[in-house]
Amino acid sequence: QVQLVESGGGLVQPGGSLRLSCAASGIDFRIYTMGWYRQAPGKQRELVATITSGGTTNYADSVKGRFTISGDNAKNTVYLQINSLEPEDTAVYYCNANNLLSGYYARRYWGQGIQVTVSS
């Protein structure tokens, strides 16, 4: 049973920081790329950051330099450290697991989402 559970969201002021966690049960980090996505009201879900099994990271231009994705294999947890928060970062953030396959063997999992609100 695969389960992705996000935590660590909340209300923060502009310029503040927080760390999101994604506890990934049933996910083998050796074969899955993990990612964070976000969706603001009225907008499409967008990629924020990904990390491969080898530790290669990728970021959306809008968050590069402010967000850091990392993984703890021992805890089977993926993190998103968010610094210098802006109101535009306000969204529901989703954890994602992707085995990078297509068709029958494709596996895509999503967490339930967690709210991040940036406001003064």
Short mmCIF file of N, CA, C and O in Angstrom, two decimals:
data_model
loop_
_atom_site.label_atom_id
_atom_site.label_comp_id
_atom_site.label_asym_id
_atom_site.label_seq_id
_atom_site.Cartn_x
_atom_site.Cartn_y
_atom_site.Cartn_z
N GLN A 1 0.85 -1.18 0.00
CA GLN A 1 0.00 0.00 0.00
C GLN A 1 0.89 1.24 0.00
O GLN A 1 1.71 1.42 0.89
N VAL A 2 0.71 2.06 -1.00
CA VAL A 2 1.47 3.28 -1.13
C VAL A 2 0.70 4.42 -0.48
O VAL A 2 -0.51 4.57 -0.69
N GLN A 3 1.41 5.19 0.29
CA GLN A 3 0.80 6.36 0.90
C GLN A 3 1.84 7.46 0.99
O GLN A 3 2.95 7.25 1.48
N LEU A 4 1.48 8.63 0.52
CA LEU A 4 2.30 9.81 0.64
C LEU A 4 1.58 10.79 1.54
O LEU A 4 0.45 11.18 1.25
N VAL A 5 2.22 11.17 2.61
CA VAL A 5 1.60 12.03 3.60
C VAL A 5 2.46 13.26 3.80
O VAL A 5 3.59 13.18 4.29
N GLU A 6 1.90 14.41 3.44
CA GLU A 6 2.61 15.67 3.59
C GLU A 6 2.35 16.27 4.96
O GLU A 6 1.28 16.09 5.54
N SER A 7 3.31 17.00 5.43
CA SER A 7 3.16 17.73 6.68
C SER A 7 4.08 18.95 6.64
O SER A 7 4.96 19.05 5.79
N GLY A 8 3.85 19.86 7.56
CA GLY A 8 4.73 21.00 7.70
C GLY A 8 4.23 22.30 7.09
O GLY A 8 4.93 23.31 7.15
N GLY A 9 3.06 22.28 6.51
CA GLY A 9 2.52 23.50 5.94
C GLY A 9 1.96 24.43 6.99
O GLY A 9 2.01 24.16 8.19
N GLY A 10 1.43 25.53 6.52
CA GLY A 10 0.84 26.48 7.43
C GLY A 10 0.90 27.89 6.90
O GLY A 10 1.14 28.13 5.72
N LEU A 11 0.68 28.83 7.80
CA LEU A 11 0.68 30.25 7.48
C LEU A 11 2.02 30.85 7.87
O LEU A 11 2.46 30.71 9.02
N VAL A 12 2.66 31.52 6.92
CA VAL A 12 3.93 32.18 7.18
C VAL A 12 3.91 33.57 6.57
O VAL A 12 3.15 33.85 5.65
N GLN A 13 4.75 34.43 7.10
CA GLN A 13 4.87 35.78 6.58
C GLN A 13 5.81 35.82 5.39
O GLN A 13 6.69 34.97 5.25
N PRO A 14 5.64 36.79 4.51
CA PRO A 14 6.59 36.95 3.42
C PRO A 14 8.01 37.04 3.94
O PRO A 14 8.28 37.70 4.94
N GLY A 15 8.90 36.36 3.25
CA GLY A 15 10.29 36.30 3.67
C GLY A 15 10.59 35.19 4.65
O GLY A 15 11.77 34.93 4.93
N GLY A 16 9.57 34.54 5.14
CA GLY A 16 9.75 33.47 6.09
C GLY A 16 10.11 32.16 5.44
O GLY A 16 10.26 32.06 4.21
N SER A 17 10.23 31.14 6.27
CA SER A 17 10.64 29.82 5.81
C SER A 17 9.79 28.75 6.47
O SER A 17 9.23 28.95 7.55
N LEU A 18 9.73 27.63 5.83
CA LEU A 18 9.17 26.43 6.43
C LEU A 18 9.66 25.22 5.67
O LEU A 18 10.21 25.34 4.57
N ARG A 19 9.49 24.07 6.27
CA ARG A 19 9.91 22.83 5.66
C ARG A 19 8.74 21.88 5.55
O ARG A 19 8.09 21.56 6.56
N LEU A 20 8.48 21.44 4.34
CA LEU A 20 7.47 20.43 4.11
C LEU A 20 8.10 19.06 4.12
O LEU A 20 9.22 18.87 3.66
N SER A 21 7.38 18.10 4.65
CA SER A 21 7.83 16.72 4.68
C SER A 21 6.82 15.84 3.96
O SER A 21 5.61 16.09 4.02
N CYS A 22 7.32 14.83 3.31
CA CYS A 22 6.49 13.83 2.65
C CYS A 22 6.96 12.46 3.09
O CYS A 22 8.04 12.01 2.68
N ALA A 23 6.18 11.83 3.93
CA ALA A 23 6.47 10.47 4.36
C ALA A 23 5.93 9.51 3.31
O ALA A 23 4.72 9.46 3.06
N ALA A 24 6.82 8.76 2.68
CA ALA A 24 6.47 7.94 1.52
C ALA A 24 6.48 6.47 1.90
O ALA A 24 7.51 5.79 1.81
N SER A 25 5.36 5.96 2.28
CA SER A 25 5.23 4.55 2.60
C SER A 25 5.03 3.74 1.33
O SER A 25 4.25 4.12 0.46
N GLY A 26 5.72 2.62 1.24
CA GLY A 26 5.56 1.75 0.09
C GLY A 26 6.26 2.22 -1.16
O GLY A 26 5.99 1.69 -2.25
N ILE A 27 7.13 3.20 -1.05
CA ILE A 27 7.86 3.75 -2.18
C ILE A 27 9.34 3.42 -2.03
O ILE A 27 9.94 3.72 -1.00
N ASP A 28 9.89 2.83 -3.07
CA ASP A 28 11.31 2.52 -3.10
C ASP A 28 12.02 3.65 -3.81
O ASP A 28 11.85 3.84 -5.02
N PHE A 29 12.81 4.40 -3.08
CA PHE A 29 13.48 5.56 -3.66
C PHE A 29 14.51 5.17 -4.72
O PHE A 29 15.00 6.04 -5.44
N ARG A 30 14.83 3.91 -4.83
CA ARG A 30 15.75 3.46 -5.86
C ARG A 30 15.14 3.47 -7.25
O ARG A 30 15.86 3.50 -8.25
N ILE A 31 13.82 3.42 -7.32
CA ILE A 31 13.17 3.35 -8.63
C ILE A 31 12.16 4.46 -8.86
O ILE A 31 11.54 4.52 -9.93
N TYR A 32 11.97 5.34 -7.91
CA TYR A 32 11.04 6.43 -8.06
C TYR A 32 11.75 7.77 -8.01
O TYR A 32 12.67 7.98 -7.20
N THR A 33 11.31 8.64 -8.88
CA THR A 33 11.63 10.04 -8.75
C THR A 33 10.55 10.69 -7.89
O THR A 33 9.36 10.49 -8.13
N MET A 34 10.98 11.44 -6.91
CA MET A 34 10.05 12.12 -6.02
C MET A 34 9.97 13.59 -6.41
O MET A 34 10.94 14.18 -6.90
N GLY A 35 8.81 14.15 -6.18
CA GLY A 35 8.65 15.54 -6.54
C GLY A 35 7.65 16.26 -5.66
O GLY A 35 6.86 15.65 -4.93
N TRP A 36 7.74 17.56 -5.75
CA TRP A 36 6.75 18.44 -5.14
C TRP A 36 6.09 19.26 -6.23
O TRP A 36 6.77 19.80 -7.11
N TYR A 37 4.78 19.32 -6.16
CA TYR A 37 3.98 20.14 -7.04
C TYR A 37 3.14 21.08 -6.20
O TYR A 37 2.99 20.88 -4.99
N ARG A 38 2.60 22.08 -6.83
CA ARG A 38 1.71 22.96 -6.11
C ARG A 38 0.59 23.44 -7.03
O ARG A 38 0.74 23.47 -8.24
N GLN A 39 -0.50 23.80 -6.41
CA GLN A 39 -1.65 24.28 -7.16
C GLN A 39 -2.33 25.40 -6.38
O GLN A 39 -2.77 25.21 -5.25
N ALA A 40 -2.39 26.54 -7.01
CA ALA A 40 -3.10 27.68 -6.45
C ALA A 40 -4.52 27.69 -7.00
O ALA A 40 -4.78 27.14 -8.08
N PRO A 41 -5.45 28.32 -6.30
CA PRO A 41 -6.83 28.37 -6.79
C PRO A 41 -6.91 28.96 -8.19
O PRO A 41 -6.31 30.01 -8.48
N GLY A 42 -7.62 28.28 -9.07
CA GLY A 42 -7.79 28.74 -10.43
C GLY A 42 -6.61 28.49 -11.34
O GLY A 42 -6.65 28.91 -12.51
N LYS A 43 -5.59 27.84 -10.85
CA LYS A 43 -4.41 27.57 -11.65
C LYS A 43 -4.18 26.07 -11.78
O LYS A 43 -4.68 25.28 -11.00
N GLN A 44 -3.40 25.71 -12.78
CA GLN A 44 -3.02 24.32 -12.96
C GLN A 44 -1.98 23.91 -11.94
O GLN A 44 -1.21 24.74 -11.44
N ARG A 45 -1.97 22.64 -11.64
CA ARG A 45 -0.92 22.11 -10.81
C ARG A 45 0.41 22.23 -11.56
O ARG A 45 0.50 21.88 -12.73
N GLU A 46 1.42 22.70 -10.86
CA GLU A 46 2.69 22.93 -11.51
C GLU A 46 3.81 22.24 -10.74
O GLU A 46 3.76 22.09 -9.52
N LEU A 47 4.81 21.86 -11.48
CA LEU A 47 5.99 21.26 -10.89
C LEU A 47 6.77 22.29 -10.10
O LEU A 47 7.00 23.41 -10.57
N VAL A 48 7.19 21.92 -8.91
CA VAL A 48 8.04 22.76 -8.09
C VAL A 48 9.47 22.24 -8.09
O VAL A 48 10.42 22.98 -8.37
N ALA A 49 9.64 20.97 -7.77
CA ALA A 49 10.96 20.39 -7.68
C ALA A 49 10.87 18.88 -7.76
O ALA A 49 9.86 18.29 -7.38
N THR A 50 11.93 18.26 -8.25
CA THR A 50 12.03 16.81 -8.28
C THR A 50 13.41 16.38 -7.81
O THR A 50 14.37 17.15 -7.88
N ILE A 51 13.47 15.15 -7.36
CA ILE A 51 14.75 14.56 -7.00
C ILE A 51 14.73 13.11 -7.44
O ILE A 51 13.78 12.37 -7.18
N THR A 52 15.78 12.68 -8.13
CA THR A 52 15.87 11.32 -8.63
C THR A 52 16.47 10.41 -7.58
O THR A 52 16.96 10.85 -6.54
N SER A 53 16.46 9.12 -7.89
CA SER A 53 17.06 8.15 -6.99
C SER A 53 18.54 8.40 -6.78
O SER A 53 19.09 8.02 -5.74
N GLY A 54 19.18 9.01 -7.76
CA GLY A 54 20.58 9.34 -7.65
C GLY A 54 20.87 10.68 -7.00
O GLY A 54 22.03 11.06 -6.87
N GLY A 55 19.83 11.39 -6.63
CA GLY A 55 20.00 12.66 -5.95
C GLY A 55 20.03 13.87 -6.85
O GLY A 55 20.26 14.99 -6.36
N THR A 56 19.79 13.69 -8.13
CA THR A 56 19.73 14.82 -9.04
C THR A 56 18.45 15.61 -8.81
O THR A 56 17.37 15.04 -8.75
N THR A 57 18.58 16.90 -8.69
CA THR A 57 17.43 17.76 -8.42
C THR A 57 17.12 18.65 -9.60
O THR A 57 17.98 18.98 -10.42
N ASN A 58 15.87 19.05 -9.66
CA ASN A 58 15.39 19.95 -10.70
C ASN A 58 14.35 20.87 -10.07
O ASN A 58 13.55 20.44 -9.25
N TYR A 59 14.38 22.14 -10.48
CA TYR A 59 13.49 23.13 -9.89
C TYR A 59 12.82 23.98 -10.95
O TYR A 59 13.40 24.25 -12.00
N ALA A 60 11.62 24.38 -10.63
CA ALA A 60 10.98 25.40 -11.44
C ALA A 60 11.74 26.71 -11.31
O ALA A 60 12.30 27.02 -10.24
N ASP A 61 11.76 27.47 -12.38
CA ASP A 61 12.49 28.74 -12.35
C ASP A 61 11.99 29.66 -11.24
O ASP A 61 12.78 30.41 -10.65
N SER A 62 10.72 29.61 -10.96
CA SER A 62 10.14 30.51 -9.98
C SER A 62 10.60 30.25 -8.55
O SER A 62 10.47 31.12 -7.70
N VAL A 63 11.12 29.06 -8.30
CA VAL A 63 11.54 28.72 -6.95
C VAL A 63 13.02 28.45 -6.83
O VAL A 63 13.53 28.28 -5.71
N LYS A 64 13.72 28.43 -7.93
CA LYS A 64 15.14 28.13 -7.91
C LYS A 64 15.89 29.14 -7.05
O LYS A 64 15.69 30.35 -7.17
N GLY A 65 16.71 28.63 -6.18
CA GLY A 65 17.46 29.47 -5.27
C GLY A 65 16.77 29.70 -3.95
O GLY A 65 17.41 30.15 -2.99
N ARG A 66 15.49 29.41 -3.87
CA ARG A 66 14.74 29.59 -2.64
C ARG A 66 14.27 28.26 -2.04
O ARG A 66 14.16 28.14 -0.82
N PHE A 67 13.98 27.30 -2.90
CA PHE A 67 13.48 26.01 -2.45
C PHE A 67 14.57 24.96 -2.61
O PHE A 67 15.36 25.00 -3.56
N THR A 68 14.59 24.01 -1.70
CA THR A 68 15.52 22.90 -1.78
C THR A 68 14.80 21.60 -1.50
O THR A 68 14.17 21.45 -0.45
N ILE A 69 14.89 20.67 -2.44
CA ILE A 69 14.31 19.35 -2.24
C ILE A 69 15.42 18.40 -1.80
O ILE A 69 16.55 18.47 -2.29
N SER A 70 15.09 17.53 -0.89
CA SER A 70 16.05 16.56 -0.41
C SER A 70 15.31 15.31 0.05
O SER A 70 14.09 15.32 0.23
N GLY A 71 16.06 14.25 0.22
CA GLY A 71 15.47 13.00 0.66
C GLY A 71 16.28 12.36 1.76
O GLY A 71 17.50 12.52 1.82
N ASP A 72 15.60 11.65 2.61
CA ASP A 72 16.22 10.88 3.67
C ASP A 72 15.80 9.43 3.45
O ASP A 72 14.68 9.04 3.78
N ASN A 73 16.70 8.64 2.88
CA ASN A 73 16.36 7.27 2.55
C ASN A 73 16.03 6.43 3.78
O ASN A 73 15.15 5.56 3.73
N ALA A 74 16.72 6.68 4.87
CA ALA A 74 16.49 5.91 6.08
C ALA A 74 15.07 6.13 6.61
O ALA A 74 14.46 5.20 7.15
N LYS A 75 14.58 7.33 6.46
CA LYS A 75 13.23 7.65 6.93
C LYS A 75 12.18 7.54 5.83
O LYS A 75 10.99 7.72 6.10
N ASN A 76 12.62 7.26 4.60
CA ASN A 76 11.73 7.23 3.45
C ASN A 76 10.89 8.49 3.37
O ASN A 76 9.66 8.45 3.18
N THR A 77 11.56 9.60 3.50
CA THR A 77 10.90 10.89 3.55
C THR A 77 11.58 11.87 2.61
O THR A 77 12.81 11.90 2.52
N VAL A 78 10.78 12.65 1.94
CA VAL A 78 11.26 13.71 1.07
C VAL A 78 10.88 15.05 1.69
O VAL A 78 9.78 15.20 2.23
N TYR A 79 11.78 15.99 1.59
CA TYR A 79 11.57 17.30 2.18
C TYR A 79 11.59 18.39 1.12
O TYR A 79 12.21 18.26 0.07
N LEU A 80 10.93 19.45 1.44
CA LEU A 80 11.03 20.66 0.64
C LEU A 80 11.26 21.82 1.60
O LEU A 80 10.35 22.23 2.32
N GLN A 81 12.49 22.30 1.61
CA GLN A 81 12.82 23.47 2.40
C GLN A 81 12.49 24.70 1.59
O GLN A 81 12.97 24.86 0.46
N ILE A 82 11.67 25.54 2.15
CA ILE A 82 11.19 26.72 1.44
C ILE A 82 11.66 27.96 2.19
O ILE A 82 11.32 28.16 3.35
N ASN A 83 12.44 28.78 1.52
CA ASN A 83 12.95 30.01 2.09
C ASN A 83 12.48 31.21 1.29
O ASN A 83 12.04 31.08 0.15
N SER A 84 12.59 32.36 1.90
CA SER A 84 12.23 33.62 1.24
C SER A 84 10.86 33.54 0.60
O SER A 84 10.67 33.89 -0.57
N LEU A 85 9.91 33.10 1.36
CA LEU A 85 8.57 32.89 0.84
C LEU A 85 7.94 34.19 0.34
O LEU A 85 8.11 35.25 0.94
N GLU A 86 7.21 34.05 -0.73
CA GLU A 86 6.50 35.15 -1.35
C GLU A 86 5.01 34.84 -1.37
O GLU A 86 4.62 33.67 -1.36
N PRO A 87 4.16 35.86 -1.41
CA PRO A 87 2.72 35.58 -1.51
C PRO A 87 2.37 34.68 -2.68
O PRO A 87 1.41 33.91 -2.59
N GLU A 88 3.12 34.78 -3.76
CA GLU A 88 2.87 33.96 -4.93
C GLU A 88 3.14 32.48 -4.69
O GLU A 88 2.75 31.64 -5.51
N ASP A 89 3.79 32.15 -3.60
CA ASP A 89 4.02 30.76 -3.25
C ASP A 89 2.81 30.12 -2.59
O ASP A 89 2.81 28.91 -2.35
N THR A 90 1.81 30.90 -2.28
CA THR A 90 0.61 30.38 -1.65
C THR A 90 -0.06 29.36 -2.57
O THR A 90 -0.38 29.65 -3.72
N ALA A 91 -0.25 28.16 -2.06
CA ALA A 91 -0.82 27.08 -2.85
C ALA A 91 -0.98 25.85 -1.97
O ALA A 91 -0.49 25.82 -0.83
N VAL A 92 -1.66 24.87 -2.51
CA VAL A 92 -1.63 23.55 -1.93
C VAL A 92 -0.45 22.81 -2.54
O VAL A 92 -0.32 22.74 -3.76
N TYR A 93 0.38 22.27 -1.70
CA TYR A 93 1.57 21.57 -2.14
C TYR A 93 1.35 20.07 -2.05
O TYR A 93 0.87 19.56 -1.04
N TYR A 94 1.72 19.37 -3.12
CA TYR A 94 1.50 17.94 -3.22
C TYR A 94 2.82 17.20 -3.40
O TYR A 94 3.67 17.61 -4.20
N CYS A 95 2.94 16.13 -2.69
CA CYS A 95 4.05 15.21 -2.88
C CYS A 95 3.70 14.23 -3.99
O CYS A 95 2.54 13.79 -4.10
N ASN A 96 4.68 13.88 -4.80
CA ASN A 96 4.46 13.00 -5.94
C ASN A 96 5.56 11.96 -6.03
O ASN A 96 6.73 12.25 -5.78
N ALA A 97 5.18 10.76 -6.40
CA ALA A 97 6.12 9.69 -6.70
C ALA A 97 5.87 9.19 -8.11
O ALA A 97 4.72 8.94 -8.48
N ASN A 98 6.92 9.05 -8.88
CA ASN A 98 6.82 8.73 -10.30
C ASN A 98 7.90 7.71 -10.65
O ASN A 98 9.09 8.01 -10.48
N ASN A 99 7.50 6.56 -11.15
CA ASN A 99 8.49 5.55 -11.50
C ASN A 99 9.03 5.71 -12.92
O ASN A 99 9.80 4.87 -13.38
N LEU A 100 8.61 6.75 -13.60
CA LEU A 100 9.14 7.14 -14.91
C LEU A 100 8.84 6.13 -16.01
O LEU A 100 9.47 6.16 -17.06
N LEU A 101 7.88 5.26 -15.80
CA LEU A 101 7.45 4.31 -16.81
C LEU A 101 6.11 4.72 -17.40
O LEU A 101 5.37 5.51 -16.81
N SER A 102 5.80 4.16 -18.56
CA SER A 102 4.54 4.42 -19.23
C SER A 102 3.75 3.13 -19.38
O SER A 102 4.29 2.03 -19.29
N GLY A 103 2.47 3.28 -19.62
CA GLY A 103 1.62 2.13 -19.86
C GLY A 103 1.33 1.33 -18.61
O GLY A 103 1.12 1.88 -17.53
N TYR A 104 1.33 0.01 -18.76
CA TYR A 104 0.90 -0.88 -17.71
C TYR A 104 1.69 -0.72 -16.42
O TYR A 104 1.14 -0.82 -15.32
N TYR A 105 2.98 -0.48 -16.55
CA TYR A 105 3.84 -0.43 -15.38
C TYR A 105 4.02 0.97 -14.81
O TYR A 105 4.78 1.15 -13.86
N ALA A 106 3.36 1.92 -15.38
CA ALA A 106 3.44 3.27 -14.86
C ALA A 106 2.85 3.34 -13.46
O ALA A 106 1.80 2.75 -13.18
N ARG A 107 3.54 4.05 -12.61
CA ARG A 107 3.06 4.25 -11.24
C ARG A 107 3.23 5.71 -10.88
O ARG A 107 4.35 6.24 -10.90
N ARG A 108 2.12 6.33 -10.56
CA ARG A 108 2.10 7.74 -10.17
C ARG A 108 1.26 7.86 -8.91
O ARG A 108 0.10 7.46 -8.89
N TYR A 109 1.85 8.41 -7.90
CA TYR A 109 1.15 8.54 -6.62
C TYR A 109 1.21 9.98 -6.15
O TYR A 109 2.19 10.69 -6.38
N TRP A 110 0.17 10.38 -5.47
CA TRP A 110 0.05 11.73 -4.96
C TRP A 110 -0.33 11.72 -3.49
O TRP A 110 -1.11 10.87 -3.04
N GLY A 111 0.21 12.66 -2.78
CA GLY A 111 -0.25 12.90 -1.43
C GLY A 111 -1.55 13.68 -1.44
O GLY A 111 -2.06 14.08 -2.50
N GLN A 112 -2.08 13.90 -0.29
CA GLN A 112 -3.37 14.58 -0.17
C GLN A 112 -3.26 16.09 -0.34
O GLN A 112 -4.28 16.76 -0.56
N GLY A 113 -2.08 16.61 -0.26
CA GLY A 113 -1.86 18.03 -0.38
C GLY A 113 -1.84 18.72 0.97
O GLY A 113 -2.51 18.30 1.91
N ILE A 114 -1.06 19.78 1.05
CA ILE A 114 -0.99 20.55 2.28
C ILE A 114 -0.90 22.02 1.93
O ILE A 114 -0.22 22.42 0.99
N GLN A 115 -1.62 22.82 2.69
CA GLN A 115 -1.73 24.24 2.39
C GLN A 115 -0.52 25.01 2.89
O GLN A 115 -0.09 24.84 4.04
N VAL A 116 0.00 25.84 2.03
CA VAL A 116 1.00 26.83 2.40
C VAL A 116 0.42 28.19 2.06
O VAL A 116 0.07 28.45 0.90
N THR A 117 0.31 29.04 3.05
CA THR A 117 -0.22 30.37 2.85
C THR A 117 0.81 31.39 3.28
O THR A 117 1.30 31.34 4.42
N VAL A 118 1.14 32.29 2.39
CA VAL A 118 2.12 33.33 2.66
C VAL A 118 1.39 34.66 2.70
O VAL A 118 0.89 35.14 1.68
N SER A 119 1.33 35.24 3.87
CA SER A 119 0.58 36.47 4.04
C SER A 119 1.07 37.20 5.27
O SER A 119 1.48 36.58 6.25
N SER A 120 1.01 38.51 5.20
CA SER A 120 1.35 39.32 6.36
C SER A 120 0.12 39.69 7.16
O SER A 120 0.21 40.28 8.22
#
